[in-house]
Amino acid sequence: MTNPNFDLLMWARTTGFDIALAIMVGGILLRVVEIVVLGRKKDLARPKGNPVAQGLKTIFTRSLPRKGMVKEAPVTYVGGYLFHIGFAVAFLFLGAHIALITDLTGLGWPEANKALIETAAAVAVVALIALAWTRFSNPVRRMLTTFDDWLVWTLSILPLVTGYIAVNKLFGDGTLMMAIHMLSAEALMVAFPFTKLMHAVTFAMARYYNGSIQGRKGAES
Amino acid sequence: MTATLERGLNALREQIDAPVASFFTTCVSCGLCAEACIFYKETGEEKFTPIHKLDLMRRLWANEYTLLGKVKSLLGLGEKITDADLAEWETLVYDSCTMCGRCTLVCPVGNDITLMIRKMREGMSAAGHAPKELVGAAERHSDYGSPMGDLHKALKAQIAHAEKETGIPIELDREGADYMALLSAQEIAEYPGVLAAMSRIFRKAGITWTISTEGFEATNVGVQLGNRDVARTLVSRVVAAAEKLKVKGVISPECGHAYQALRWEGPNLIGKTYDFEVVHIIELLDRLRAEGKLKTKGKDDTRLTFHDPCQINRRGGINREPRNLLGLVAENFVETEDAGTMNWCCGGGGGVGANERAADLRFKAFNRKKRQFEAVGAEKVVTMCAYCHHTLEEQLEEHGMEELEVEGLTELLAEYLDDED
Ligand code: SF4
Ligand code: SF4
């Protein structure tokens, strides 16, 4: 007898994935266009520095904390880095993920070993939990936190946890767990353009604008 | 909806552009901007978190400039902005922000929060929610030429005084001079010594300069209040005066927001690139130093530190220049923690100093600087903004530290100028 969950997994792999991908790509394009069409007036002040070069540079340099800042909010900084790095490693270097990306884009790269992937996923999960804790315990973060933040948090942790369970066949039916893993990733994809997950794309715009505004004045960014 | 609220929201809508939309889209509510803000750090009150000060602008953007927000608004679900909200936010936007720019340099996703505060003030003032002191100063500035009223007489008296002191004439309205110097109202009223200092330094350097009686006031309350029309009127006066006198350059005085208003906002306010150069006095003096035209003798041996005005350094890019100049005349120069680009604000910028309601808050905010000055055992603080100078003196007095002397950099340099022929 065939596993009844098999159909669900197949749907998640094919139709479900295609729908999620279409919403994500279309949604991101829409959101980016929504921003860009608002335009920006040409700056008529004679530049002192190079706005374009500094804008581009700031996209990268702003990834590093400013001197002395980490000690002001250690959990947010360290948790933030560990989550982003852990998530990226688990997502980009697992063999099955690479195969999927190759399928879509033709691009490929070597996979990492299982221990590294699992450590990365575990680190990302612990970091997310620590970050959630600061959203309760730190008054500033508590005030700023909205439903959107919790939704994004949940959508980020689910693929990590379900992936770990599915790969290691920890419990439940393996096929079902894999289907759930795929569906959780698809939920993240669908929500991406309409939540703060968008920052993963628009950070480059924000940093560019910041750097170019400061750069024109010959000021640091 | 009242007419003023509608006017305020319209003014705010005009301020929403691609950078603003990208900033709000990208914010991850990490709260790190709070760690950069002197008002949060010195009070511990979370409402002073920089991005929170912009929440009404964010709401407007979310409701009207995003697809999801538009759908929500159609269904009557969008969070509305009321007059009561504006009243509540008035103190956040004006009293607890000096537009110092620290948050802008710290936000990990790159949001220029300070720029958005500047923009939000346009909406707040149009809605009639701005501190009365700034509104009054804007009226005086528009009607009488300076936020302190008509300063023509005072200027002439100070010029006569400087001429007597130095024996060097200062020619008013001189066509074709190299530079047209501006002054801040604070200098004319409180620190006129800068006139004699410039006079001596420029004569020695062989620079011709003048002051226009039609546009000598550099400050611009329009950019603090958030009123582009006022800001434009004030910048236009200076531009017209400079064009009339056909000068090569305009010297922006030791004043932070004046430099910001004239050098960076000005061309955008009047809609054209200037055909003259705008140079900050300290930038010019450092240029003269590099060209060997500014020679000094002797040095100040007090333990001396430097206060960076936010609008001139962090938001103006003038960081090395004052330090080069201090190297000429300071024997015992010591930097405080975070000095330079990440220096902490004196607490008086962005109109906060003029705002009576904010007095207690800015005194509290100054504790940061107080600790830093104490930590380096400073005997003198040098700065390059007359309003920082004024605020530092006020704050030091309030904190029982009057013995700590404050001095403007141009005047300090003039003290050690080697101007023997
Ligand atoms: S630091 Fe930047 S991303 Fe974080 S809450 Fe402030 S504005 Fe938002
Ligand atoms: S500009 Fe300065 S004072 Fe204003 S919110 Fe940012 S850090 Fe605080």
PDB file of C-alpha atoms in Angstrom, chain A residues 12-208:
ATOM      1  CA  ALA A  12       4.462  20.208  -1.737  1.00  0.00           C
ATOM      2  CA  ARG A  13       7.335  19.410  -4.073  1.00  0.00           C
ATOM      3  CA  THR A  14       5.574  20.372  -7.249  1.00  0.00           C
ATOM      4  CA  THR A  15       2.434  22.484  -7.335  1.00  0.00           C
ATOM      5  CA  GLY A  16       2.844  23.818  -3.791  1.00  0.00           C
ATOM      6  CA  PHE A  17       6.401  24.853  -4.412  1.00  0.00           C
ATOM      7  CA  ASP A  18       5.577  26.477  -7.744  1.00  0.00           C
ATOM      8  CA  ILE A  19       2.782  28.520  -6.203  1.00  0.00           C
ATOM      9  CA  ALA A  20       4.971  29.617  -3.290  1.00  0.00           C
ATOM     10  CA  LEU A  21       7.819  30.542  -5.601  1.00  0.00           C
ATOM     11  CA  ALA A  22       5.537  32.532  -7.877  1.00  0.00           C
ATOM     12  CA  ILE A  23       4.055  34.455  -4.944  1.00  0.00           C
ATOM     13  CA  MET A  24       7.462  35.110  -3.467  1.00  0.00           C
ATOM     14  CA  VAL A  25       9.113  36.314  -6.664  1.00  0.00           C
ATOM     15  CA  GLY A  26       6.083  38.269  -7.853  1.00  0.00           C
ATOM     16  CA  GLY A  27       5.547  39.738  -4.402  1.00  0.00           C
ATOM     17  CA  ILE A  28       9.161  40.830  -4.013  1.00  0.00           C
ATOM     18  CA  LEU A  29       9.080  42.489  -7.428  1.00  0.00           C
ATOM     19  CA  LEU A  30       5.869  44.248  -6.538  1.00  0.00           C
ATOM     20  CA  ARG A  31       7.226  45.497  -3.223  1.00  0.00           C
ATOM     21  CA  VAL A  32      10.461  46.701  -4.756  1.00  0.00           C
ATOM     22  CA  VAL A  33       8.592  48.505  -7.533  1.00  0.00           C
ATOM     23  CA  GLU A  34       6.265  49.986  -4.915  1.00  0.00           C
ATOM     24  CA  ILE A  35       9.335  51.557  -3.276  1.00  0.00           C
ATOM     25  CA  VAL A  36      11.227  52.608  -6.377  1.00  0.00           C
ATOM     26  CA  VAL A  37       8.278  54.358  -8.046  1.00  0.00           C
ATOM     27  CA  LEU A  38       8.137  56.802  -5.152  1.00  0.00           C
ATOM     28  CA  GLY A  39      11.378  58.188  -6.559  1.00  0.00           C
ATOM     29  CA  ARG A  40      13.883  60.463  -5.032  1.00  0.00           C
ATOM     30  CA  LYS A  41      14.592  64.067  -5.914  1.00  0.00           C
ATOM     31  CA  LYS A  42      17.919  64.774  -7.506  1.00  0.00           C
ATOM     32  CA  ASP A  43      20.277  66.237  -4.916  1.00  0.00           C
ATOM     33  CA  LEU A  44      21.469  69.623  -6.132  1.00  0.00           C
ATOM     34  CA  ALA A  45      24.139  70.208  -3.470  1.00  0.00           C
ATOM     35  CA  ARG A  46      27.619  69.902  -4.946  1.00  0.00           C
ATOM     36  CA  PRO A  47      29.006  66.601  -3.692  1.00  0.00           C
ATOM     37  CA  LYS A  48      32.057  66.549  -1.490  1.00  0.00           C
ATOM     38  CA  GLY A  49      32.483  62.774  -1.486  1.00  0.00           C
ATOM     39  CA  ASN A  50      31.305  60.112  -3.918  1.00  0.00           C
ATOM     40  CA  PRO A  51      27.687  59.231  -3.149  1.00  0.00           C
ATOM     41  CA  VAL A  52      27.399  56.203  -5.442  1.00  0.00           C
ATOM     42  CA  ALA A  53      30.648  54.587  -4.339  1.00  0.00           C
ATOM     43  CA  GLN A  54      29.872  55.115  -0.670  1.00  0.00           C
ATOM     44  CA  GLY A  55      26.321  53.868  -1.114  1.00  0.00           C
ATOM     45  CA  LEU A  56      27.580  50.642  -2.638  1.00  0.00           C
ATOM     46  CA  LYS A  57      30.269  50.292  -0.006  1.00  0.00           C
ATOM     47  CA  THR A  58      27.795  50.773   2.830  1.00  0.00           C
ATOM     48  CA  ILE A  59      25.739  47.800   1.601  1.00  0.00           C
ATOM     49  CA  PHE A  60      28.646  45.694   2.820  1.00  0.00           C
ATOM     50  CA  THR A  61      30.252  47.702   5.596  1.00  0.00           C
ATOM     51  CA  ARG A  62      27.020  48.097   7.558  1.00  0.00           C
ATOM     52  CA  SER A  63      27.129  44.346   8.172  1.00  0.00           C
ATOM     53  CA  LEU A  64      29.701  45.065  10.849  1.00  0.00           C
ATOM     54  CA  PRO A  65      28.708  46.646  14.150  1.00  0.00           C
ATOM     55  CA  ARG A  66      29.999  50.104  14.935  1.00  0.00           C
ATOM     56  CA  LYS A  67      32.756  50.197  17.511  1.00  0.00           C
ATOM     57  CA  GLY A  68      31.489  49.763  21.054  1.00  0.00           C
ATOM     58  CA  MET A  69      27.952  48.833  20.050  1.00  0.00           C
ATOM     59  CA  VAL A  70      28.013  45.065  20.663  1.00  0.00           C
ATOM     60  CA  LYS A  71      28.373  45.517  24.407  1.00  0.00           C
ATOM     61  CA  GLU A  72      25.259  47.726  24.440  1.00  0.00           C
ATOM     62  CA  ALA A  73      23.031  44.909  23.180  1.00  0.00           C
ATOM     63  CA  PRO A  74      25.060  41.687  23.150  1.00  0.00           C
ATOM     64  CA  VAL A  75      22.199  39.231  22.739  1.00  0.00           C
ATOM     65  CA  THR A  76      20.689  41.133  19.829  1.00  0.00           C
ATOM     66  CA  TYR A  77      24.013  41.418  18.028  1.00  0.00           C
ATOM     67  CA  VAL A  78      25.408  37.953  18.706  1.00  0.00           C
ATOM     68  CA  GLY A  79      21.991  36.318  18.310  1.00  0.00           C
ATOM     69  CA  GLY A  80      21.444  38.205  15.079  1.00  0.00           C
ATOM     70  CA  TYR A  81      24.748  37.112  13.584  1.00  0.00           C
ATOM     71  CA  LEU A  82      24.429  33.501  14.701  1.00  0.00           C
ATOM     72  CA  PHE A  83      20.909  33.197  13.379  1.00  0.00           C
ATOM     73  CA  HIS A  84      21.746  34.660   9.977  1.00  0.00           C
ATOM     74  CA  ILE A  85      24.911  32.615   9.574  1.00  0.00           C
ATOM     75  CA  GLY A  86      23.332  29.411  10.889  1.00  0.00           C
ATOM     76  CA  PHE A  87      20.281  29.773   8.690  1.00  0.00           C
ATOM     77  CA  ALA A  88      22.376  30.563   5.615  1.00  0.00           C
ATOM     78  CA  VAL A  89      24.654  27.559   6.109  1.00  0.00           C
ATOM     79  CA  ALA A  90      21.776  25.156   6.724  1.00  0.00           C
ATOM     80  CA  PHE A  91      19.872  26.492   3.754  1.00  0.00           C
ATOM     81  CA  LEU A  92      22.675  26.873   1.242  1.00  0.00           C
ATOM     82  CA  PHE A  93      24.877  23.849   1.926  1.00  0.00           C
ATOM     83  CA  LEU A  94      22.470  20.958   2.383  1.00  0.00           C
ATOM     84  CA  GLY A  95      22.670  18.641  -0.600  1.00  0.00           C
ATOM     85  CA  ALA A  96      18.911  18.479  -1.246  1.00  0.00           C
ATOM     86  CA  HIS A  97      18.651  22.280  -1.145  1.00  0.00           C
ATOM     87  CA  ILE A  98      21.529  22.670  -3.595  1.00  0.00           C
ATOM     88  CA  ALA A  99      19.839  20.182  -5.926  1.00  0.00           C
ATOM     89  CA  LEU A 100      16.667  22.250  -5.796  1.00  0.00           C
ATOM     90  CA  ILE A 101      18.542  25.462  -6.555  1.00  0.00           C
ATOM     91  CA  THR A 102      20.425  23.761  -9.399  1.00  0.00           C
ATOM     92  CA  ASP A 103      17.102  22.624 -10.780  1.00  0.00           C
ATOM     93  CA  LEU A 104      15.781  26.170 -10.755  1.00  0.00           C
ATOM     94  CA  THR A 105      18.829  28.141 -11.788  1.00  0.00           C
ATOM     95  CA  GLY A 106      21.431  25.757 -13.114  1.00  0.00           C
ATOM     96  CA  LEU A 107      23.848  26.935 -10.442  1.00  0.00           C
ATOM     97  CA  GLY A 108      25.464  24.513  -8.045  1.00  0.00           C
ATOM     98  CA  TRP A 109      28.177  24.197  -5.430  1.00  0.00           C
ATOM     99  CA  PRO A 110      29.586  21.522  -3.110  1.00  0.00           C
ATOM    100  CA  GLU A 111      27.499  20.453  -0.162  1.00  0.00           C
ATOM    101  CA  ALA A 112      28.688  20.531   3.442  1.00  0.00           C
ATOM    102  CA  ASN A 113      28.751  17.509   5.715  1.00  0.00           C
ATOM    103  CA  LYS A 114      25.756  16.628   7.824  1.00  0.00           C
ATOM    104  CA  ALA A 115      27.361  17.490  11.161  1.00  0.00           C
ATOM    105  CA  LEU A 116      28.096  21.034  10.019  1.00  0.00           C
ATOM    106  CA  ILE A 117      24.598  21.538   8.645  1.00  0.00           C
ATOM    107  CA  GLU A 118      23.019  20.242  11.821  1.00  0.00           C
ATOM    108  CA  THR A 119      25.207  22.346  14.044  1.00  0.00           C
ATOM    109  CA  ALA A 120      24.346  25.404  11.956  1.00  0.00           C
ATOM    110  CA  ALA A 121      20.627  24.647  12.213  1.00  0.00           C
ATOM    111  CA  ALA A 122      20.881  24.098  15.955  1.00  0.00           C
ATOM    112  CA  VAL A 123      22.799  27.341  16.422  1.00  0.00           C
ATOM    113  CA  ALA A 124      20.183  29.219  14.397  1.00  0.00           C
ATOM    114  CA  VAL A 125      17.368  27.772  16.513  1.00  0.00           C
ATOM    115  CA  VAL A 126      19.077  28.626  19.803  1.00  0.00           C
ATOM    116  CA  ALA A 127      19.788  32.136  18.494  1.00  0.00           C
ATOM    117  CA  LEU A 128      16.146  32.586  17.553  1.00  0.00           C
ATOM    118  CA  ILE A 129      15.067  31.531  21.017  1.00  0.00           C
ATOM    119  CA  ALA A 130      17.491  33.994  22.588  1.00  0.00           C
ATOM    120  CA  LEU A 131      16.225  36.732  20.291  1.00  0.00           C
ATOM    121  CA  ALA A 132      12.636  35.910  21.233  1.00  0.00           C
ATOM    122  CA  TRP A 133      13.601  36.139  24.884  1.00  0.00           C
ATOM    123  CA  THR A 134      14.940  39.673  24.396  1.00  0.00           C
ATOM    124  CA  ARG A 135      11.669  40.622  22.724  1.00  0.00           C
ATOM    125  CA  PHE A 136      10.027  39.880  26.067  1.00  0.00           C
ATOM    126  CA  SER A 137      12.694  41.033  28.443  1.00  0.00           C
ATOM    127  CA  ASN A 138      14.034  44.208  26.812  1.00  0.00           C
ATOM    128  CA  PRO A 139      11.564  47.096  27.122  1.00  0.00           C
ATOM    129  CA  VAL A 140      12.604  48.682  23.821  1.00  0.00           C
ATOM    130  CA  ARG A 141      12.253  45.477  21.874  1.00  0.00           C
ATOM    131  CA  ARG A 142       9.013  44.656  23.666  1.00  0.00           C
ATOM    132  CA  MET A 143       7.562  48.019  22.661  1.00  0.00           C
ATOM    133  CA  LEU A 144       8.663  47.665  19.029  1.00  0.00           C
ATOM    134  CA  THR A 145       7.546  44.060  18.611  1.00  0.00           C
ATOM    135  CA  THR A 146       4.373  43.519  16.621  1.00  0.00           C
ATOM    136  CA  PHE A 147       2.410  40.512  15.365  1.00  0.00           C
ATOM    137  CA  ASP A 148       4.531  40.677  12.214  1.00  0.00           C
ATOM    138  CA  ASP A 149       7.699  40.005  14.244  1.00  0.00           C
ATOM    139  CA  TRP A 150       6.236  36.903  15.873  1.00  0.00           C
ATOM    140  CA  LEU A 151       4.916  35.648  12.562  1.00  0.00           C
ATOM    141  CA  VAL A 152       8.333  36.078  10.993  1.00  0.00           C
ATOM    142  CA  TRP A 153       9.960  34.412  13.983  1.00  0.00           C
ATOM    143  CA  THR A 154       7.654  31.404  13.729  1.00  0.00           C
ATOM    144  CA  LEU A 155       8.057  31.122   9.987  1.00  0.00           C
ATOM    145  CA  SER A 156      11.836  31.217  10.394  1.00  0.00           C
ATOM    146  CA  ILE A 157      12.126  28.608  13.115  1.00  0.00           C
ATOM    147  CA  LEU A 158       9.691  26.085  11.619  1.00  0.00           C
ATOM    148  CA  PRO A 159      11.723  25.057   8.560  1.00  0.00           C
ATOM    149  CA  LEU A 160      14.804  24.654  10.755  1.00  0.00           C
ATOM    150  CA  VAL A 161      13.072  22.449  13.295  1.00  0.00           C
ATOM    151  CA  THR A 162      11.000  20.413  10.816  1.00  0.00           C
ATOM    152  CA  GLY A 163      14.020  19.943   8.572  1.00  0.00           C
ATOM    153  CA  TYR A 164      16.038  18.575  11.454  1.00  0.00           C
ATOM    154  CA  ILE A 165      13.246  16.205  12.451  1.00  0.00           C
ATOM    155  CA  ALA A 166      12.665  15.019   8.878  1.00  0.00           C
ATOM    156  CA  VAL A 167      16.326  14.435   8.023  1.00  0.00           C
ATOM    157  CA  ASN A 168      16.980  12.563  11.256  1.00  0.00           C
ATOM    158  CA  LYS A 169      13.619  10.750  11.231  1.00  0.00           C
ATOM    159  CA  LEU A 170      13.249  11.686  14.879  1.00  0.00           C
ATOM    160  CA  PHE A 171       9.579  10.845  15.109  1.00  0.00           C
ATOM    161  CA  GLY A 172       6.442  10.545  13.057  1.00  0.00           C
ATOM    162  CA  ASP A 173       6.177   9.312   9.530  1.00  0.00           C
ATOM    163  CA  GLY A 174       9.245  10.309   7.503  1.00  0.00           C
ATOM    164  CA  THR A 175       7.282  11.196   4.414  1.00  0.00           C
ATOM    165  CA  LEU A 176       4.834  13.308   6.365  1.00  0.00           C
ATOM    166  CA  MET A 177       7.627  15.097   8.193  1.00  0.00           C
ATOM    167  CA  MET A 178       9.345  15.908   4.938  1.00  0.00           C
ATOM    168  CA  ALA A 179       6.064  17.207   3.521  1.00  0.00           C
ATOM    169  CA  ILE A 180       5.601  19.379   6.598  1.00  0.00           C
ATOM    170  CA  HIS A 181       9.149  20.660   6.247  1.00  0.00           C
ATOM    171  CA  MET A 182       8.523  21.635   2.654  1.00  0.00           C
ATOM    172  CA  LEU A 183       5.204  23.250   3.466  1.00  0.00           C
ATOM    173  CA  SER A 184       6.764  25.287   6.281  1.00  0.00           C
ATOM    174  CA  ALA A 185       9.421  26.556   3.897  1.00  0.00           C
ATOM    175  CA  GLU A 186       6.701  27.403   1.410  1.00  0.00           C
ATOM    176  CA  ALA A 187       4.786  29.307   4.076  1.00  0.00           C
ATOM    177  CA  LEU A 188       7.933  31.351   4.645  1.00  0.00           C
ATOM    178  CA  MET A 189       8.213  31.996   0.919  1.00  0.00           C
ATOM    179  CA  VAL A 190       4.605  33.097   0.611  1.00  0.00           C
ATOM    180  CA  ALA A 191       4.867  35.435   3.589  1.00  0.00           C
ATOM    181  CA  PHE A 192       8.216  36.833   2.506  1.00  0.00           C
ATOM    182  CA  PRO A 193       7.064  39.819   0.437  1.00  0.00           C
ATOM    183  CA  PHE A 194       4.366  40.872   2.860  1.00  0.00           C
ATOM    184  CA  THR A 195       6.249  40.803   6.143  1.00  0.00           C
ATOM    185  CA  LYS A 196       9.514  42.033   7.613  1.00  0.00           C
ATOM    186  CA  LEU A 197      11.200  39.143   5.847  1.00  0.00           C
ATOM    187  CA  MET A 198      11.436  41.674   3.023  1.00  0.00           C
ATOM    188  CA  HIS A 199      14.420  43.171   4.821  1.00  0.00           C
ATOM    189  CA  ALA A 200      16.502  40.366   3.331  1.00  0.00           C
ATOM    190  CA  VAL A 201      16.072  42.141  -0.017  1.00  0.00           C
ATOM    191  CA  THR A 202      15.525  45.804   0.810  1.00  0.00           C
ATOM    192  CA  PHE A 203      18.427  46.091   3.261  1.00  0.00           C
ATOM    193  CA  ALA A 204      20.592  46.710   0.212  1.00  0.00           C
ATOM    194  CA  MET A 205      18.411  49.640  -0.812  1.00  0.00           C
ATOM    195  CA  ALA A 206      18.274  51.161   2.677  1.00  0.00           C
ATOM    196  CA  ARG A 207      22.015  50.837   3.167  1.00  0.00           C
ATOM    197  CA  TYR A 208      22.683  52.239  -0.287  1.00  0.00           C
TER     198      TYR A 208
END
